[in-house]
mmCIF file with all atom_site columns, C-alpha atoms in Angstrom:
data_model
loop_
_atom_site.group_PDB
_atom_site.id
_atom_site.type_symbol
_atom_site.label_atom_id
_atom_site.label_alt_id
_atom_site.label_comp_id
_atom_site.label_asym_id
_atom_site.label_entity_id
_atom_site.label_seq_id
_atom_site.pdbx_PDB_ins_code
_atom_site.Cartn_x
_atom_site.Cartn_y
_atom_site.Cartn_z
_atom_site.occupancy
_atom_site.B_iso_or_equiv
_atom_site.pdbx_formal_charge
_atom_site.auth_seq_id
_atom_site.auth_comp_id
_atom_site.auth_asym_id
_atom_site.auth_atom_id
_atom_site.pdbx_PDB_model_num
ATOM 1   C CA . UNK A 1 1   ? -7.011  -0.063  15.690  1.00 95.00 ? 1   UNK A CA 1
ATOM 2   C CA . UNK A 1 2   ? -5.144  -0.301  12.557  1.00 98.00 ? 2   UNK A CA 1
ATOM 3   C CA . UNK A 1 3   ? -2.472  -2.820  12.497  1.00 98.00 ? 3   UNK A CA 1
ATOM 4   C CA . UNK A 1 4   ? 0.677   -1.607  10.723  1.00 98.00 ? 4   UNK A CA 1
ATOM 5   C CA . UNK A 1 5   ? 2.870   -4.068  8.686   1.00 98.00 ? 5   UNK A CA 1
ATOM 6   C CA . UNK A 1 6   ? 6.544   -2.141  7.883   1.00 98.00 ? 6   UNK A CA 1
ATOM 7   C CA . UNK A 1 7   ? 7.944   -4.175  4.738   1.00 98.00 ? 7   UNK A CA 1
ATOM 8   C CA . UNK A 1 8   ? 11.869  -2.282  4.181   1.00 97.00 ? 8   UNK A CA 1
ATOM 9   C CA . UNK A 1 9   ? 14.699  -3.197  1.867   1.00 96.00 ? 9   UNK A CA 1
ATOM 10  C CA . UNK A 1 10  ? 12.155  -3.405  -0.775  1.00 97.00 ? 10  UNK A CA 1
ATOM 11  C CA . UNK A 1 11  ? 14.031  -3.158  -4.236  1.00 95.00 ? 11  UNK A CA 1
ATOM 12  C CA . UNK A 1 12  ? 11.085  -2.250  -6.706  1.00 96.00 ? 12  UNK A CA 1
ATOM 13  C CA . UNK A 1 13  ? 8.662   -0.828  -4.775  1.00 97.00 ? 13  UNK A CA 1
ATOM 14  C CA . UNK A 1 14  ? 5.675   -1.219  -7.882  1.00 97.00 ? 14  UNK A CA 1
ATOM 15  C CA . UNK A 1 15  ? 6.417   -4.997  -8.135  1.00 96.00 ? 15  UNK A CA 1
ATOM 16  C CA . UNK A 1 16  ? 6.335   -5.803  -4.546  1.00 97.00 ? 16  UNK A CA 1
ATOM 17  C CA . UNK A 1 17  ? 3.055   -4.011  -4.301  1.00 97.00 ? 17  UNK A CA 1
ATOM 18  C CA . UNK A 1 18  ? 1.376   -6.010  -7.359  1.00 97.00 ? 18  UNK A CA 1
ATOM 19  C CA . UNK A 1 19  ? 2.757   -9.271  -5.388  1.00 96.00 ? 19  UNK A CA 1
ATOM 20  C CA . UNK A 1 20  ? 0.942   -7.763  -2.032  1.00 97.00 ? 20  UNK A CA 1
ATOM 21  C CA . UNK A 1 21  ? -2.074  -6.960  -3.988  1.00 97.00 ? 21  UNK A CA 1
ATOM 22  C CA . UNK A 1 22  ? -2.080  -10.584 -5.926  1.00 96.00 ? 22  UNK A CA 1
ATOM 23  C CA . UNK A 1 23  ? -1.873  -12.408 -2.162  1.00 96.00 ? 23  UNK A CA 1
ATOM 24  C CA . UNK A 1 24  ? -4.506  -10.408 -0.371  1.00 97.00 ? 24  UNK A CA 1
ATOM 25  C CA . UNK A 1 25  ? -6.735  -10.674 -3.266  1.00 95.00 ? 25  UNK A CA 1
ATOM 26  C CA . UNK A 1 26  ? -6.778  -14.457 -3.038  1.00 94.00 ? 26  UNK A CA 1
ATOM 27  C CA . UNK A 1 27  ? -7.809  -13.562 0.485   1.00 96.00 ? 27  UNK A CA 1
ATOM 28  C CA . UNK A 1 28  ? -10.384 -11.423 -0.726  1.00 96.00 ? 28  UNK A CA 1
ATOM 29  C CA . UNK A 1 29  ? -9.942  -8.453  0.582   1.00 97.00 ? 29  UNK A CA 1
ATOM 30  C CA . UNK A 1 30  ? -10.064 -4.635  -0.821  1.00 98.00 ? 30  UNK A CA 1
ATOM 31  C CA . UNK A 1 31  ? -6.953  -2.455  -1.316  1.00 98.00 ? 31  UNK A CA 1
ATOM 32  C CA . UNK A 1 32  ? -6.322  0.779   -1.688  1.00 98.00 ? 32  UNK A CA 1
ATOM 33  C CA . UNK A 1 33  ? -2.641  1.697   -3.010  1.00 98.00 ? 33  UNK A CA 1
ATOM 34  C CA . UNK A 1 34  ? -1.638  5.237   -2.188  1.00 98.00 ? 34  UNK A CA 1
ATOM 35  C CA . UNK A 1 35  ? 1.225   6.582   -4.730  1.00 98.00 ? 35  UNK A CA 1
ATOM 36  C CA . UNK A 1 36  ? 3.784   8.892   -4.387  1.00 96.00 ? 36  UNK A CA 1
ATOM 37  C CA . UNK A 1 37  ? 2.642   10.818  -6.827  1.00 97.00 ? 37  UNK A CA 1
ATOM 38  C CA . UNK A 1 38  ? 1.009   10.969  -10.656 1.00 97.00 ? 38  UNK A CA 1
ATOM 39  C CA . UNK A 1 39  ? 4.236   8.980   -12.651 1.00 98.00 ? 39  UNK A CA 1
ATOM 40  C CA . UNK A 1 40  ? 3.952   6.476   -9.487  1.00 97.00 ? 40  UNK A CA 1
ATOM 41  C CA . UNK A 1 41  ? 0.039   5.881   -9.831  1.00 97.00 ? 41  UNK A CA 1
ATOM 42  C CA . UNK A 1 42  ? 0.903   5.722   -12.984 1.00 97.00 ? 42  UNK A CA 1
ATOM 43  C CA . UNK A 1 43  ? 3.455   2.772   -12.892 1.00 97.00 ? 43  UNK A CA 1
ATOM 44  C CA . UNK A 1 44  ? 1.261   1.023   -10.592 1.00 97.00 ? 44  UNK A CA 1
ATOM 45  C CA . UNK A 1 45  ? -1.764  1.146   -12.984 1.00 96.00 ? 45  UNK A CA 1
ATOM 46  C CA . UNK A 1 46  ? 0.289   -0.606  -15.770 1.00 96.00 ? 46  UNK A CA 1
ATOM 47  C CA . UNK A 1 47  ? 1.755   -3.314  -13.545 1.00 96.00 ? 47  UNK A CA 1
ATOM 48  C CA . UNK A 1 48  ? -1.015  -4.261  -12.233 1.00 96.00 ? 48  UNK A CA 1
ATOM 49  C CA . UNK A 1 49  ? -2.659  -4.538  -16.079 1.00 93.00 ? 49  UNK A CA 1
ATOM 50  C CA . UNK A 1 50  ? 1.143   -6.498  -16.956 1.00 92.00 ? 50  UNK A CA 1
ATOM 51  C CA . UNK A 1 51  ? 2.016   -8.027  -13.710 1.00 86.00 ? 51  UNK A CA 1
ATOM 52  C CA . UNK A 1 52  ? 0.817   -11.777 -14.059 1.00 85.00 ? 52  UNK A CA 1
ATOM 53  C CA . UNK A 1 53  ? -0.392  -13.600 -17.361 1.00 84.00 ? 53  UNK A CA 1
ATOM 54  C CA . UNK A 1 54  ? -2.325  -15.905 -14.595 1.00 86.00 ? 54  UNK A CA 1
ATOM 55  C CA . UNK A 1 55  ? -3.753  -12.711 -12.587 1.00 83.00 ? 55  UNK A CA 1
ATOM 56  C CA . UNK A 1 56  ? -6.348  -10.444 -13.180 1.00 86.00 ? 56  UNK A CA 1
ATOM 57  C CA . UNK A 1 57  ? -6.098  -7.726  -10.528 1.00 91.00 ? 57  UNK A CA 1
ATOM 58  C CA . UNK A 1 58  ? -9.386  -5.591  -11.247 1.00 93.00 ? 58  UNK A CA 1
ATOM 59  C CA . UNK A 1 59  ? -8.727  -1.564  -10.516 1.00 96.00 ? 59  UNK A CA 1
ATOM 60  C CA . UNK A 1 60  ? -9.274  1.768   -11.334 1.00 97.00 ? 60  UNK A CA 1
ATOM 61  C CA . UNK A 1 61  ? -8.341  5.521   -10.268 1.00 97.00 ? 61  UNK A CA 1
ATOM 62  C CA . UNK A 1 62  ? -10.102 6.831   -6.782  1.00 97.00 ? 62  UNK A CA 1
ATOM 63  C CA . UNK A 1 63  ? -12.841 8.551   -8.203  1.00 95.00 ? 63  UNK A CA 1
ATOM 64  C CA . UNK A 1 64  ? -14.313 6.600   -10.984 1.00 97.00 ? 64  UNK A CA 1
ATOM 65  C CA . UNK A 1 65  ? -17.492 5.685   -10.732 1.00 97.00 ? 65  UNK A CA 1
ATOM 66  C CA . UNK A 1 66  ? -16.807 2.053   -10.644 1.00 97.00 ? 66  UNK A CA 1
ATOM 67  C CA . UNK A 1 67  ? -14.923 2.219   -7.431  1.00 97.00 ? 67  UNK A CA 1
ATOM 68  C CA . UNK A 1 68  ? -16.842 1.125   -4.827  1.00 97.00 ? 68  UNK A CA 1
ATOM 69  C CA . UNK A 1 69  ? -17.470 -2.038  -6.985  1.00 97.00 ? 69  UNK A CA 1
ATOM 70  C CA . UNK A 1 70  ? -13.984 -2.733  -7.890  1.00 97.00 ? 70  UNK A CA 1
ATOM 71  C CA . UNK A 1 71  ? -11.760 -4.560  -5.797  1.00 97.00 ? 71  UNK A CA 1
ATOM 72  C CA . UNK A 1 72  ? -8.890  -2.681  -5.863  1.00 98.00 ? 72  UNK A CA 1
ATOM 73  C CA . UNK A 1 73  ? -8.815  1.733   -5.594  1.00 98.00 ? 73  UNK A CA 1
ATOM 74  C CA . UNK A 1 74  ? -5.485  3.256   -6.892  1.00 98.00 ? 74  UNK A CA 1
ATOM 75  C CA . UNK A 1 75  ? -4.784  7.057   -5.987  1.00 98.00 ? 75  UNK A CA 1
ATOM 76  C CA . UNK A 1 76  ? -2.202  9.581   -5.208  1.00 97.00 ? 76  UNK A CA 1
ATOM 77  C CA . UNK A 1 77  ? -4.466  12.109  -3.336  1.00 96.00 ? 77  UNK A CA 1
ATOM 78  C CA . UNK A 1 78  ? -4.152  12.224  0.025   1.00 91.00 ? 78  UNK A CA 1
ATOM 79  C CA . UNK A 1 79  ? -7.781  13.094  0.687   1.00 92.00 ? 79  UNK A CA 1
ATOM 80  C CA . UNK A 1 80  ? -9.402  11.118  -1.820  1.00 94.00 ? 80  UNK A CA 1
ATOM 81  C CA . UNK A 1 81  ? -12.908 9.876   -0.909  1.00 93.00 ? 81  UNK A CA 1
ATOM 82  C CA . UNK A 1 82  ? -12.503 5.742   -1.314  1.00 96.00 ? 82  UNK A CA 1
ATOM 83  C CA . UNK A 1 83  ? -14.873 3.347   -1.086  1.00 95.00 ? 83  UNK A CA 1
ATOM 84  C CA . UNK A 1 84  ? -13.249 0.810   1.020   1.00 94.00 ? 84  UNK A CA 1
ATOM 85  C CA . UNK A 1 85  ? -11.057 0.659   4.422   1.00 97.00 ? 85  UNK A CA 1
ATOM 86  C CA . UNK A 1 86  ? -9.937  -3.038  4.998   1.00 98.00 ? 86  UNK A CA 1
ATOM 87  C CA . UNK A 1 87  ? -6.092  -2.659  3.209   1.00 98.00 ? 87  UNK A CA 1
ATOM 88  C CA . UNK A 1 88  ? -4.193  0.241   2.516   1.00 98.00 ? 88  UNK A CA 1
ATOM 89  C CA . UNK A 1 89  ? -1.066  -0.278  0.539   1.00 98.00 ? 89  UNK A CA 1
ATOM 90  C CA . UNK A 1 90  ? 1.108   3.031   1.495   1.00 98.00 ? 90  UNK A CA 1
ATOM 91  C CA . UNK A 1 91  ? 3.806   3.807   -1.126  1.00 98.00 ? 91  UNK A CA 1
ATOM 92  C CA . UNK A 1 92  ? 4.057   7.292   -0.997  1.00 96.00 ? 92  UNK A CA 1
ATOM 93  C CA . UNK A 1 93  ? 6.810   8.035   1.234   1.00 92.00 ? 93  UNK A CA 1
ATOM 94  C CA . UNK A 1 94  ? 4.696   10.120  4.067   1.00 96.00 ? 94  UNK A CA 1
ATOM 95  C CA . UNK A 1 95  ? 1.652   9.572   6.462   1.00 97.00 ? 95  UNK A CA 1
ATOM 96  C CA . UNK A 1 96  ? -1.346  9.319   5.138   1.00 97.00 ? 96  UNK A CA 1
ATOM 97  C CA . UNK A 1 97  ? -4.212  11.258  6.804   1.00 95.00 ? 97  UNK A CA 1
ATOM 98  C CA . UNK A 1 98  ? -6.976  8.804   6.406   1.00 95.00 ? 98  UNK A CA 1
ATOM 99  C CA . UNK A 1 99  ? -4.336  5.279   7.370   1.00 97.00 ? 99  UNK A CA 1
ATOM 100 C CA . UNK A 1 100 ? -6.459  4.965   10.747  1.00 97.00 ? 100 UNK A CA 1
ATOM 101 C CA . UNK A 1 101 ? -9.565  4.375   8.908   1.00 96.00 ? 101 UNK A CA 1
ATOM 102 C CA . UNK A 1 102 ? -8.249  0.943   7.654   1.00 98.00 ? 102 UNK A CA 1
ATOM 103 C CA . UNK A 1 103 ? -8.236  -2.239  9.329   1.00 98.00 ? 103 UNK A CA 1
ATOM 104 C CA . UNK A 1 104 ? -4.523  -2.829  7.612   1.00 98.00 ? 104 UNK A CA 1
ATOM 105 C CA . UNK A 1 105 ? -1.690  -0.919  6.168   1.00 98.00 ? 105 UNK A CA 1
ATOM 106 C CA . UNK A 1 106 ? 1.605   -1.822  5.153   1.00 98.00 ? 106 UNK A CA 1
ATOM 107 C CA . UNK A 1 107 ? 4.310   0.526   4.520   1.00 98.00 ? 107 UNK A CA 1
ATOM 108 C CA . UNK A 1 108 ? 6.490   -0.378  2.036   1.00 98.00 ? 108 UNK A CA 1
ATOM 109 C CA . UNK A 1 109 ? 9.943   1.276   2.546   1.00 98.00 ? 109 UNK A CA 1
ATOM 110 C CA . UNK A 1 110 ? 12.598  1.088   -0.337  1.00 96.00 ? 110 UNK A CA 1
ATOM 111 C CA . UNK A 1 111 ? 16.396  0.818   0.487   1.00 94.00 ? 111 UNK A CA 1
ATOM 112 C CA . UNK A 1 112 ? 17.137  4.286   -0.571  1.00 94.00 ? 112 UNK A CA 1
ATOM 113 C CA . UNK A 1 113 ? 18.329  6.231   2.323   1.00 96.00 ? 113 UNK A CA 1
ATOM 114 C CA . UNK A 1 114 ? 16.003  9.029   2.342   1.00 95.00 ? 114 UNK A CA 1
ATOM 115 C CA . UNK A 1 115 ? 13.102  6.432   2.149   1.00 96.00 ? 115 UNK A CA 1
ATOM 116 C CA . UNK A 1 116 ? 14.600  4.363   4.858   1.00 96.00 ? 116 UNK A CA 1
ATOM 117 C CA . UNK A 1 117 ? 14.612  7.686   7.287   1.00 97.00 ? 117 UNK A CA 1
ATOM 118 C CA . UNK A 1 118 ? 11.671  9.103   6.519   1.00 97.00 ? 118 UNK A CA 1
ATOM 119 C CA . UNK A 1 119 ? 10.468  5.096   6.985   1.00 97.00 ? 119 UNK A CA 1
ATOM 120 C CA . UNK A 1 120 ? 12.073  4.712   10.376  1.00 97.00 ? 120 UNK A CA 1
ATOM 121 C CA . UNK A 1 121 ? 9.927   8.208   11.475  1.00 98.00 ? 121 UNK A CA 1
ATOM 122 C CA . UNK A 1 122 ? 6.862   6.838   10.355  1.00 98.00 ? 122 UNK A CA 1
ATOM 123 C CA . UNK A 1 123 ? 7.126   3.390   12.595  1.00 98.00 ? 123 UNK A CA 1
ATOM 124 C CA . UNK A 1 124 ? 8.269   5.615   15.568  1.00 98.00 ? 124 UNK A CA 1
ATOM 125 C CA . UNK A 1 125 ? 5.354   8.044   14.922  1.00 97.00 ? 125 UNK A CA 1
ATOM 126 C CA . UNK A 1 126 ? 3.110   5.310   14.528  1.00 98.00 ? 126 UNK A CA 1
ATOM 127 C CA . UNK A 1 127 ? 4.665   3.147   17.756  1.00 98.00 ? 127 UNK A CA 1
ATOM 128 C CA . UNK A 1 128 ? 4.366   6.180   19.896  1.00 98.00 ? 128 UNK A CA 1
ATOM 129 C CA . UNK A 1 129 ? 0.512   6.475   19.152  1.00 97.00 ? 129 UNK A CA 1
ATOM 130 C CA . UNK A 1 130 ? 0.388   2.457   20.435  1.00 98.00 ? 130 UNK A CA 1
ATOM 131 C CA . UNK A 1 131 ? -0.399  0.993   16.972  1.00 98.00 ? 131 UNK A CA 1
ATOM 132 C CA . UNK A 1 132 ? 0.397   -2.612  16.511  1.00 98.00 ? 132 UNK A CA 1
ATOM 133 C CA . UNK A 1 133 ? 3.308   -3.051  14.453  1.00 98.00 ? 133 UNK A CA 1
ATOM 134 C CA . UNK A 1 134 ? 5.307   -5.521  12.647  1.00 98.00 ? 134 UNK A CA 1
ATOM 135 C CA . UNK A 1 135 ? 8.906   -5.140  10.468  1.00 97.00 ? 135 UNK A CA 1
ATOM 136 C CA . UNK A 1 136 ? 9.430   -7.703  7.485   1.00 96.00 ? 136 UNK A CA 1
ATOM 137 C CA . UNK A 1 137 ? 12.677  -7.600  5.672   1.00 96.00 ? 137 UNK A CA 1
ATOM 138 C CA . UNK A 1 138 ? 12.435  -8.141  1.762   1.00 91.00 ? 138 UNK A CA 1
ATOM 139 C CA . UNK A 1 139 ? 15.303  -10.797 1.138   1.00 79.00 ? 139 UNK A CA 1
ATOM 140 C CA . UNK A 1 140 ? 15.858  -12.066 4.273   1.00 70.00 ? 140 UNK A CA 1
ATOM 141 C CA . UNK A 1 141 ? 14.136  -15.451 4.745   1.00 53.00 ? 141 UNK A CA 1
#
């Protein structure tokens, strides 16, 4: 069952995700990151090219023939074939069909109100199926 990491209060939603992506890379693990939409993916490409002078965080689009060798799958397609299933990296504001697939998601939840609701229905949604879930706080240590 896929165990569901809620991360809210998150201030810049592209930078936290390049800091997620950095950490479980050193863990080696796969990642998908599922955008909002095209000017998101597209925000997330460059900051993951610009992110860290002492990174290199390997990607490309969901679809490229390079995928299933690359490390890290970017998309904003909700029914995108991908490669991988061990980390999915959920920006995109809604449920994602496939989540269940992976062995990890976390949902990264802004503090912008609307975010923050439609957030709070995804963790019930998700807590009323019996998923395992945890809630991190960005700034509170």
């Amino acid at each position: 069952m896929t165990r569901i990491d809620f991360h809210s209060n998150v201030p810049d939603k592209i930078a936290y995700a390049c800091r997620l992506v950095r950490k479980a890379r050193a863990a080696n693990c796969q990642i998908v990151l599922l955008a909002a939409d095209r000017d998101q993916l597209a925000a997330l490409d460059e900051a993951l090219w610009t992110f860290s002078e002492q990174d290199f965080l390997p990607h490309v689009m969901a679809g490229d023939t390079l995928a299933a060798q690359t490390p890290i799958v970017l998309t904003d397609n909700d029914a995108a074939e991908l490669p991988h299933h061990q980390i999915l990296i959920n920006l995109s504001g809604a449920t994602p069909s496939y989540f269940a697939r992976f062995e990890r998601m976390f949902e990264i939840i802004s503090s912008n109100d609307a975010d923050k609701t439609a957030g709070r229905d995804r963790y019930r949604s998700y807590q009323q199926r019996g998923y395992p879930l945890t809630h991190f706080v960005a700034g509170n240590t």
